[in-house]
mmCIF file of C-alpha atoms (C1' of nucleotides) in Angstrom:
data_model
loop_
_atom_site.group_PDB
_atom_site.id
_atom_site.type_symbol
_atom_site.label_atom_id
_atom_site.label_comp_id
_atom_site.label_asym_id
_atom_site.label_seq_id
_atom_site.Cartn_x
_atom_site.Cartn_y
_atom_site.Cartn_z
ATOM 1 C CA MET N 1031 22.043 19.168 217.933
ATOM 2 C CA PRO N 1032 25.535 20.207 217.036
ATOM 3 C CA GLU N 1033 26.216 23.857 217.775
ATOM 4 C CA LEU N 1034 29.609 25.525 217.908
ATOM 5 C CA PRO N 1035 30.995 23.537 220.885
ATOM 6 C CA GLU N 1036 29.924 20.219 219.374
ATOM 7 C CA VAL N 1037 31.272 21.053 215.920
ATOM 8 C CA GLU N 1038 34.531 22.219 217.496
ATOM 9 C CA THR N 1039 34.776 18.916 219.392
ATOM 10 C CA VAL N 1040 34.133 16.972 216.201
ATOM 11 C CA ARG N 1041 36.760 19.106 214.464
ATOM 12 C CA ARG N 1042 39.380 18.282 217.075
ATOM 13 C CA SER N 1043 38.645 14.568 216.945
ATOM 14 C CA LEU N 1044 38.733 14.467 213.143
ATOM 15 C CA GLN N 1045 41.902 16.516 213.076
ATOM 16 C CA THR N 1046 43.567 13.796 215.127
ATOM 17 C CA LEU N 1047 41.916 10.915 213.302
ATOM 18 C CA VAL N 1048 42.221 11.800 209.626
ATOM 19 C CA THR N 1049 44.854 14.496 209.101
ATOM 20 C CA GLY N 1050 47.420 13.173 206.636
ATOM 21 C CA ARG N 1051 45.096 10.472 205.281
ATOM 22 C CA VAL N 1052 44.641 10.087 201.541
ATOM 23 C CA ILE N 1053 41.112 9.736 200.189
ATOM 24 C CA GLY N 1054 40.480 6.943 197.720
ATOM 25 C CA ARG N 1055 37.039 6.039 196.447
ATOM 26 C CA VAL N 1056 34.058 7.960 197.821
ATOM 27 C CA ASP N 1057 30.598 6.403 198.038
ATOM 28 C CA VAL N 1058 27.731 8.869 198.048
ATOM 29 C CA ARG N 1059 24.772 6.778 199.122
ATOM 30 C CA LEU N 1060 22.385 9.712 199.580
ATOM 31 C CA PRO N 1061 22.985 12.247 196.792
ATOM 32 C CA ARG N 1062 20.916 15.009 198.457
ATOM 33 C CA ILE N 1063 23.697 15.510 201.032
ATOM 34 C CA VAL N 1064 26.048 16.811 198.315
ATOM 35 C CA ARG N 1065 24.975 20.287 197.205
ATOM 36 C CA THR N 1066 27.983 21.313 195.098
ATOM 37 C CA PRO N 1067 29.360 20.320 192.703
ATOM 38 C CA SER N 1068 27.487 17.417 191.043
ATOM 39 C CA VAL N 1069 27.899 14.085 192.823
ATOM 40 C CA ASP N 1070 30.065 12.799 189.940
ATOM 41 C CA GLU N 1071 32.407 15.783 190.193
ATOM 42 C CA PHE N 1072 32.399 15.572 193.986
ATOM 43 C CA VAL N 1073 33.560 11.967 193.868
ATOM 44 C CA ALA N 1074 36.108 12.582 191.098
ATOM 45 C CA ASP N 1075 37.566 15.674 192.772
ATOM 46 C CA LEU N 1076 38.027 13.921 196.128
ATOM 47 C CA GLN N 1077 39.786 10.874 194.674
ATOM 48 C CA GLY N 1078 43.463 11.053 195.622
ATOM 49 C CA ALA N 1079 43.137 14.160 197.809
ATOM 50 C CA THR N 1080 45.087 14.359 201.056
ATOM 51 C CA ILE N 1081 43.390 15.643 204.214
ATOM 52 C CA VAL N 1082 45.689 18.474 205.228
ATOM 53 C CA ASP N 1083 43.798 19.777 208.257
ATOM 54 C CA VAL N 1084 40.311 20.242 209.683
ATOM 55 C CA HIS N 1085 39.030 23.743 210.459
ATOM 56 C CA ARG N 1086 35.744 25.203 211.656
ATOM 57 C CA ARG N 1087 33.772 28.390 211.041
ATOM 58 C CA GLY N 1088 30.539 28.788 213.007
ATOM 59 C CA LYS N 1089 28.798 25.427 212.734
ATOM 60 C CA TYR N 1090 30.598 24.538 209.492
ATOM 61 C CA LEU N 1091 33.352 21.938 209.425
ATOM 62 C CA LEU N 1092 36.013 22.808 206.851
ATOM 63 C CA ILE N 1093 37.985 19.761 205.741
ATOM 64 C CA ASP N 1094 41.122 21.204 204.169
ATOM 65 C CA LEU N 1095 42.305 19.178 201.194
ATOM 66 C CA GLY N 1096 44.896 21.690 200.054
ATOM 67 C CA GLY N 1097 43.542 23.028 196.770
ATOM 68 C CA LYS N 1098 39.987 22.088 197.704
ATOM 69 C CA THR N 1099 37.948 22.425 200.876
ATOM 70 C CA LEU N 1100 35.038 20.203 201.848
ATOM 71 C CA ILE N 1101 32.479 22.302 203.703
ATOM 72 C CA SER N 1102 30.287 20.084 205.862
ATOM 73 C CA HIS N 1103 27.293 21.184 207.938
ATOM 74 C CA LEU N 1104 25.894 18.628 210.389
ATOM 75 C CA ARG N 1105 22.540 20.401 210.839
ATOM 76 C CA MET N 1106 20.478 18.395 213.339
ATOM 77 C CA GLU N 1107 22.073 15.001 213.662
ATOM 78 C CA GLY N 1108 25.002 14.670 211.278
ATOM 79 C CA ARG N 1109 28.014 12.815 212.663
ATOM 80 C CA TYR N 1110 31.363 11.492 211.505
ATOM 81 C CA GLY N 1111 33.148 8.341 212.515
ATOM 82 C CA VAL N 1112 36.266 6.482 211.440
ATOM 83 C CA TYR N 1113 35.838 2.774 210.877
ATOM 84 C CA LYS N 1114 37.883 -0.179 209.733
ATOM 85 C CA ALA N 1115 37.425 -0.774 206.023
ATOM 86 C CA GLY N 1116 34.546 -3.122 205.367
ATOM 87 C CA GLU N 1117 33.197 -2.931 208.908
ATOM 88 C CA GLY N 1118 29.405 -3.273 208.837
ATOM 89 C CA VAL N 1119 27.799 -0.090 207.574
ATOM 90 C CA THR N 1120 25.131 1.142 209.968
ATOM 91 C CA ALA N 1121 21.807 2.637 208.997
ATOM 92 C CA HIS N 1122 21.819 6.288 207.949
ATOM 93 C CA THR N 1123 25.377 6.148 206.592
ATOM 94 C CA HIS N 1124 25.171 8.486 203.625
ATOM 95 C CA VAL N 1125 28.749 9.179 202.533
ATOM 96 C CA ILE N 1126 31.790 6.924 202.869
ATOM 97 C CA PHE N 1127 35.282 8.291 202.289
ATOM 98 C CA HIS N 1128 37.640 5.342 201.779
ATOM 99 C CA LEU N 1129 41.036 6.212 203.252
ATOM 100 C CA ASP N 1130 44.488 4.720 203.024
ATOM 101 C CA GLY N 1131 45.473 2.421 205.876
ATOM 102 C CA GLU N 1132 42.279 0.342 205.589
ATOM 103 C CA LYS N 1133 40.145 3.046 207.170
ATOM 104 C CA GLU N 1134 36.859 4.695 206.231
ATOM 105 C CA LEU N 1135 35.568 8.103 207.261
ATOM 106 C CA ARG N 1136 31.795 7.819 207.310
ATOM 107 C CA TYR N 1137 29.110 10.484 207.473
ATOM 108 C CA GLN N 1138 25.873 9.441 209.161
ATOM 109 C CA ASP N 1139 22.741 11.544 209.484
ATOM 110 C CA VAL N 1140 19.377 10.271 210.674
ATOM 111 C CA ARG N 1141 17.521 13.418 209.605
ATOM 112 C CA GLN N 1142 19.345 13.729 206.283
ATOM 113 C CA PHE N 1143 19.493 17.506 206.785
ATOM 114 C CA GLY N 1144 23.287 17.796 206.619
ATOM 115 C CA THR N 1145 25.032 19.289 203.595
ATOM 116 C CA MET N 1146 28.404 19.022 201.861
ATOM 117 C CA ASP N 1147 29.939 21.496 199.438
ATOM 118 C CA LEU N 1148 33.307 20.946 197.792
ATOM 119 C CA LEU N 1149 34.934 24.181 196.665
ATOM 120 C CA PRO N 1150 38.332 25.382 195.546
ATOM 121 C CA THR N 1151 40.001 26.648 198.713
ATOM 122 C CA SER N 1152 40.780 29.898 196.889
ATOM 123 C CA GLY N 1153 37.028 30.431 196.401
ATOM 124 C CA LEU N 1154 35.975 30.014 200.046
ATOM 125 C CA HIS N 1155 35.639 33.767 200.431
ATOM 126 C CA ASP N 1156 32.944 33.699 197.741
ATOM 127 C CA PHE N 1157 30.856 31.013 199.444
ATOM 128 C CA ALA N 1158 27.861 32.960 200.672
ATOM 129 C CA PRO N 1159 26.975 30.898 203.771
ATOM 130 C CA LEU N 1160 30.493 31.444 205.149
ATOM 131 C CA VAL N 1161 30.901 35.035 204.032
ATOM 132 C CA GLN N 1162 27.687 36.109 205.724
ATOM 133 C CA LEU N 1163 28.538 34.621 209.117
ATOM 134 C CA GLY N 1164 28.950 36.971 212.056
ATOM 135 C CA PRO N 1165 32.062 36.875 214.233
ATOM 136 C CA GLU N 1166 33.101 33.823 216.212
ATOM 137 C CA PRO N 1167 31.936 34.266 219.836
ATOM 138 C CA LEU N 1168 35.426 33.622 221.191
ATOM 139 C CA GLN N 1169 37.127 36.088 218.838
ATOM 140 C CA LYS N 1170 37.974 39.529 220.145
ATOM 141 C CA GLU N 1171 35.755 41.140 217.475
ATOM 142 C CA PHE N 1172 32.728 39.863 219.403
ATOM 143 C CA THR N 1173 32.231 42.708 221.857
ATOM 144 C CA SER N 1174 29.239 44.440 223.417
ATOM 145 C CA ARG N 1175 29.944 47.378 221.117
ATOM 146 C CA TYR N 1176 29.747 45.069 218.103
ATOM 147 C CA LEU N 1177 26.531 43.526 219.409
ATOM 148 C CA ARG N 1178 24.981 46.927 220.072
ATOM 149 C CA ASP N 1179 25.564 47.905 216.451
ATOM 150 C CA ALA N 1180 24.488 44.530 215.094
ATOM 151 C CA PHE N 1181 21.272 44.602 217.151
ATOM 152 C CA SER N 1182 20.393 48.223 216.423
ATOM 153 C CA ARG N 1183 17.220 48.609 214.376
ATOM 154 C CA ARG N 1184 16.440 44.963 215.085
ATOM 155 C CA SER N 1185 12.886 44.891 216.299
ATOM 156 C CA THR N 1186 13.031 41.122 216.677
ATOM 157 C CA SER N 1187 13.539 39.248 219.955
ATOM 158 C CA VAL N 1188 17.001 38.800 221.435
ATOM 159 C CA LYS N 1189 16.488 35.047 221.100
ATOM 160 C CA ALA N 1190 15.909 35.329 217.345
ATOM 161 C CA ALA N 1191 18.822 37.745 217.000
ATOM 162 C CA LEU N 1192 21.264 35.417 218.772
ATOM 163 C CA LEU N 1193 20.093 32.469 216.669
ATOM 164 C CA ASP N 1194 20.756 34.527 213.522
ATOM 165 C CA GLN N 1195 24.142 33.317 212.242
ATOM 166 C CA HIS N 1196 24.714 36.721 210.615
ATOM 167 C CA MET N 1197 24.874 38.345 214.065
ATOM 168 C CA VAL N 1198 27.214 35.869 215.759
ATOM 169 C CA ALA N 1199 28.303 32.518 214.370
ATOM 170 C CA GLY N 1200 27.700 29.130 215.922
ATOM 171 C CA LEU N 1201 24.946 29.604 218.508
ATOM 172 C CA GLY N 1202 21.885 27.355 218.412
ATOM 173 C CA ASN N 1203 18.814 26.733 220.488
ATOM 174 C CA ILE N 1204 20.479 25.106 223.498
ATOM 175 C CA TYR N 1205 23.247 27.612 224.084
ATOM 176 C CA VAL N 1206 21.103 30.685 223.409
ATOM 177 C CA ASP N 1207 18.733 29.564 226.172
ATOM 178 C CA GLU N 1208 21.674 29.018 228.534
ATOM 179 C CA ILE N 1209 23.289 32.355 227.658
ATOM 180 C CA LEU N 1210 20.077 34.320 228.224
ATOM 181 C CA PHE N 1211 19.486 32.537 231.524
ATOM 182 C CA ARG N 1212 22.959 33.383 232.778
ATOM 183 C CA ALA N 1213 22.640 36.957 231.504
ATOM 184 C CA LYS N 1214 19.211 37.210 233.168
ATOM 185 C CA VAL N 1215 17.587 38.463 229.970
ATOM 186 C CA HIS N 1216 14.104 37.410 228.865
ATOM 187 C CA PRO N 1217 14.207 35.652 225.469
ATOM 188 C CA MET N 1218 11.394 37.888 224.165
ATOM 189 C CA HIS N 1219 13.223 41.117 225.009
ATOM 190 C CA SER N 1220 13.610 43.156 221.852
ATOM 191 C CA ALA N 1221 17.185 43.092 220.544
ATOM 192 C CA GLU N 1222 17.394 46.797 219.759
ATOM 193 C CA THR N 1223 16.383 47.990 223.226
ATOM 194 C CA LEU N 1224 18.787 45.924 225.318
ATOM 195 C CA SER N 1225 20.665 48.023 227.858
ATOM 196 C CA ALA N 1226 24.431 48.395 227.613
ATOM 197 C CA ARG N 1227 24.674 46.285 230.749
ATOM 198 C CA ALA N 1228 22.513 43.527 229.268
ATOM 199 C CA LEU N 1229 24.607 43.525 226.087
ATOM 200 C CA ARG N 1230 27.781 43.198 228.156
ATOM 201 C CA CYS N 1231 26.269 40.321 230.134
ATOM 202 C CA ILE N 1232 25.195 38.559 226.951
ATOM 203 C CA VAL N 1233 28.680 38.855 225.441
ATOM 204 C CA ASP N 1234 30.365 37.706 228.672
ATOM 205 C CA GLU N 1235 28.018 34.765 229.175
ATOM 206 C CA THR N 1236 28.270 33.759 225.519
ATOM 207 C CA ARG N 1237 32.026 33.482 225.954
ATOM 208 C CA ASN N 1238 31.633 31.635 229.274
ATOM 209 C CA VAL N 1239 29.048 29.144 228.048
ATOM 210 C CA ILE N 1240 30.749 28.418 224.738
ATOM 211 C CA SER N 1241 34.229 27.983 226.212
ATOM 212 C CA ASP N 1242 32.935 25.823 229.093
ATOM 213 C CA ALA N 1243 30.948 23.695 226.671
ATOM 214 C CA ILE N 1244 33.991 23.185 224.430
ATOM 215 C CA ALA N 1245 36.039 22.245 227.504
ATOM 216 C CA HIS N 1246 33.411 19.604 228.303
ATOM 217 C CA GLY N 1247 33.302 18.207 224.767
ATOM 218 C CA GLY N 1248 29.891 19.708 223.971
ATOM 219 C CA SER N 1249 26.408 18.625 225.070
ATOM 220 C CA SER N 1250 24.890 15.271 224.175
ATOM 221 C CA VAL N 1251 21.200 16.064 224.431
ATOM 222 C CA LYS N 1252 20.189 13.964 221.464
ATOM 223 C CA SER N 1253 22.407 11.768 219.356
ATOM 224 C CA TYR N 1254 25.533 13.899 219.413
ATOM 225 C CA VAL N 1255 28.919 12.172 219.672
ATOM 226 C CA ASN N 1256 32.385 13.265 218.544
ATOM 227 C CA GLY N 1257 34.527 11.547 215.905
ATOM 228 C CA TYR N 1258 35.495 8.859 218.423
ATOM 229 C CA GLY N 1259 31.845 8.080 219.167
ATOM 230 C CA GLU N 1260 32.150 9.688 222.603
ATOM 231 C CA GLN N 1261 29.396 11.763 224.190
ATOM 232 C CA GLY N 1262 29.928 15.278 225.494
ATOM 233 C CA GLN N 1263 29.562 16.154 229.171
ATOM 234 C CA TYR N 1264 28.153 19.675 229.142
ATOM 235 C CA GLN N 1265 24.537 18.460 229.173
ATOM 236 C CA PHE N 1266 25.040 17.972 232.917
ATOM 237 C CA ALA N 1267 25.897 21.658 233.297
ATOM 238 C CA LEU N 1268 22.807 22.971 231.520
ATOM 239 C CA ASN N 1269 20.594 25.180 233.702
ATOM 240 C CA VAL N 1270 17.422 25.648 231.665
ATOM 241 C CA TYR N 1271 17.492 23.714 228.400
ATOM 242 C CA GLY N 1272 15.272 20.653 228.817
ATOM 243 C CA LYS N 1273 14.574 21.579 232.453
ATOM 244 C CA THR N 1274 10.900 22.456 232.064
ATOM 245 C CA GLY N 1275 9.151 22.359 235.462
ATOM 246 C CA GLU N 1276 12.385 21.889 237.387
ATOM 247 C CA PRO N 1277 13.474 24.461 239.977
ATOM 248 C CA CYS N 1278 15.715 27.313 238.874
ATOM 249 C CA VAL N 1279 19.217 26.888 240.337
ATOM 250 C CA ASN N 1280 19.185 30.566 241.364
ATOM 251 C CA CYS N 1281 15.725 31.144 242.799
ATOM 252 C CA GLY N 1282 13.806 27.867 242.820
ATOM 253 C CA ALA N 1283 11.030 29.056 240.512
ATOM 254 C CA SER N 1284 9.839 26.515 237.947
ATOM 255 C CA ILE N 1285 11.587 26.687 234.584
ATOM 256 C CA VAL N 1286 9.089 27.564 231.859
ATOM 257 C CA LYS N 1287 9.053 26.426 228.247
ATOM 258 C CA MET N 1288 7.449 28.567 225.575
ATOM 259 C CA LYS N 1289 7.701 29.068 221.822
ATOM 260 C CA VAL N 1290 9.800 31.965 220.597
ATOM 261 C CA VAL N 1291 10.339 32.321 216.843
ATOM 262 C CA GLY N 1292 9.078 28.780 216.486
ATOM 263 C CA ARG N 1293 11.733 27.364 218.804
ATOM 264 C CA GLY N 1294 11.199 25.634 222.116
ATOM 265 C CA THR N 1295 12.566 28.179 224.586
ATOM 266 C CA HIS N 1296 13.407 27.525 228.240
ATOM 267 C CA PHE N 1297 13.828 30.243 230.842
ATOM 268 C CA CYS N 1298 13.271 31.199 234.467
ATOM 269 C CA PRO N 1299 10.240 33.498 234.709
ATOM 270 C CA LYS N 1300 11.623 35.099 237.866
ATOM 271 C CA CYS N 1301 15.308 35.605 236.992
ATOM 272 C CA GLN N 1302 14.559 36.574 233.389
ATOM 273 C CA ARG N 1303 11.809 39.166 233.675
ATOM 274 C CA GLN N 1304 9.549 39.958 230.755
ATOM 275 C CA PRO N 1305 10.319 43.543 229.726
ATOM 276 C CA ARG N 1306 7.373 45.871 230.371
ATOM 277 C "C1'" DA T 530 14.040 47.649 199.652
ATOM 278 C "C1'" DA T 531 14.725 45.640 203.619
ATOM 279 C "C1'" DT T 532 13.147 42.972 207.119
ATOM 280 C "C1'" DG T 533 10.678 39.463 209.551
ATOM 281 C "C1'" DG T 534 8.620 35.233 209.685
ATOM 282 C "C1'" DC T 535 6.490 31.005 207.881
ATOM 283 C "C1'" DC T 536 7.299 26.694 205.406
ATOM 284 C "C1'" DT T 537 10.133 22.896 204.015
ATOM 285 C "C1'" DC T 538 13.296 18.912 204.322
ATOM 286 C "C1'" DC T 539 13.244 14.008 207.567
ATOM 287 C "C1'" DG T 540 12.266 10.279 210.817
ATOM 288 C "C1'" DG T 541 12.423 9.325 215.870
ATOM 289 C "C1'" DA T 542 9.812 10.214 219.957
ATOM 290 C "C1'" DC T 543 5.726 10.711 221.980
ATOM 291 C "C1'" DG T 544 0.707 10.838 222.912
ATOM 292 C "C1'" DC T 545 -3.973 9.596 222.280
ATOM 293 C "C1'" DT Z 545 -0.744 -1.579 218.217
ATOM 294 C "C1'" DG Z 546 -1.279 2.235 215.160
ATOM 295 C "C1'" DC Z 547 -1.583 6.489 213.559
ATOM 296 C "C1'" DG Z 548 -1.022 11.553 213.860
ATOM 297 C "C1'" DT Z 549 1.692 15.330 215.614
ATOM 298 C "C1'" DC Z 550 5.751 17.614 216.995
ATOM 299 C "C1'" DC Z 551 10.560 19.129 216.503
ATOM 300 C "C1'" DG Z 552 14.431 21.747 214.403
ATOM 301 C "C1'" DG Z 553 19.131 24.656 211.064
ATOM 302 C "C1'" DA Z 554 19.014 27.280 207.534
ATOM 303 C "C1'" DG Z 555 17.498 28.472 202.824
ATOM 304 C "C1'" DG Z 556 13.548 29.846 199.997
ATOM 305 C "C1'" DC Z 557 9.757 32.396 199.591
ATOM 306 C "C1'" DC Z 558 6.164 35.607 200.765
ATOM 307 C "C1'" DA Z 559 4.072 39.575 203.205
ATOM 308 C "C1'" DT Z 560 4.536 44.011 204.993
#
DNA sequence: AATGGCCTCCGGACGC
DNA sequence: TGCGTCCGGAGGCCAT
C-alpha cells in the first residue's frame, strides 16, 4: 500500500529512469484509470511530450512534462516499471507509455483503483485534490502548533485525523499505526483533546517514521516495489502493523488489532492506553 | 452548514 | 474444490 515513503521511492526511481525521455504512443488499456481529460485527449496530449522531471505531493506522483503535468495516484497497488519495447506485457498492465530508446513505461494495478489526471501545469493550483492537501510531514510547516490548530474542534479519533489528507499529506494505515505506537497514543484518543506533549510526540514520530521509511525504500507489506521492481526494507522495522498477537518490543504485551474508522488498527494495549 | 461516517470501486487472500 | 467474506484510498453521498 503505497504511502508517502513508497511514493517518494517510486518518484526517485522514475526520476532516474525516465527523465529526459520523449513519450510516443500511449496505450490506455483500462480507460477507468484516466479521469481527466477524455482518454482520446489524454493520449493526444501526451504524444511527443518530454518527461522533464518527476515530483511528489502527498501520495500523488507528479510527472512533469513541461506545459502539462500527469498526476498519478497509485491507491492500493498501482506500480510503475520500465521495460524493453515489446517485452511481454504482464497481467494488470493498464497504461503503456511508449518512450524513445526502445523503452516503455508501464502502469500496472491489480485493484484498478489508481487514477491519472493530465492537467496544464499552470492549472495545478486549481486541482482540488492537491490544493486541499495538508502540509508535507517533513516540511517545517508541520509543527505541533499546526497540528493543535488543525485538530481543534475535531471530535474524531486521532487515527482518523492523521489518515485525513487535509490534516497532513501522505500518511496511510501502516505509518499512522507506527507513529501512534511510537508516540504512545491510543488510536481512539480524540484528536481535539490531545495534550501538547502528545501532539509534540506525534509530530516528532511522524518525522522519524517517515524519514526512516524513505531511507529504507518504503515498506513492502503487499505488492509494493519501486520503479526498478525492488522491494522496500522498512517492513522489517515495523513495530505494530501486521504484528497482531506478537509481543510489544517495549513491554512484551500482545499487540492488539481492532477496527477504527473502518481500518484495521494495530497497537499495544499497555503502551498506548485508552483515554479514560 | 459543517462535519462525520458509510458505501463504493476491485480481485487476491483466506476461511469454512 | 468452491464459494462467500474481508480489505482498503479517497470521493460521493447521506445523516445529524
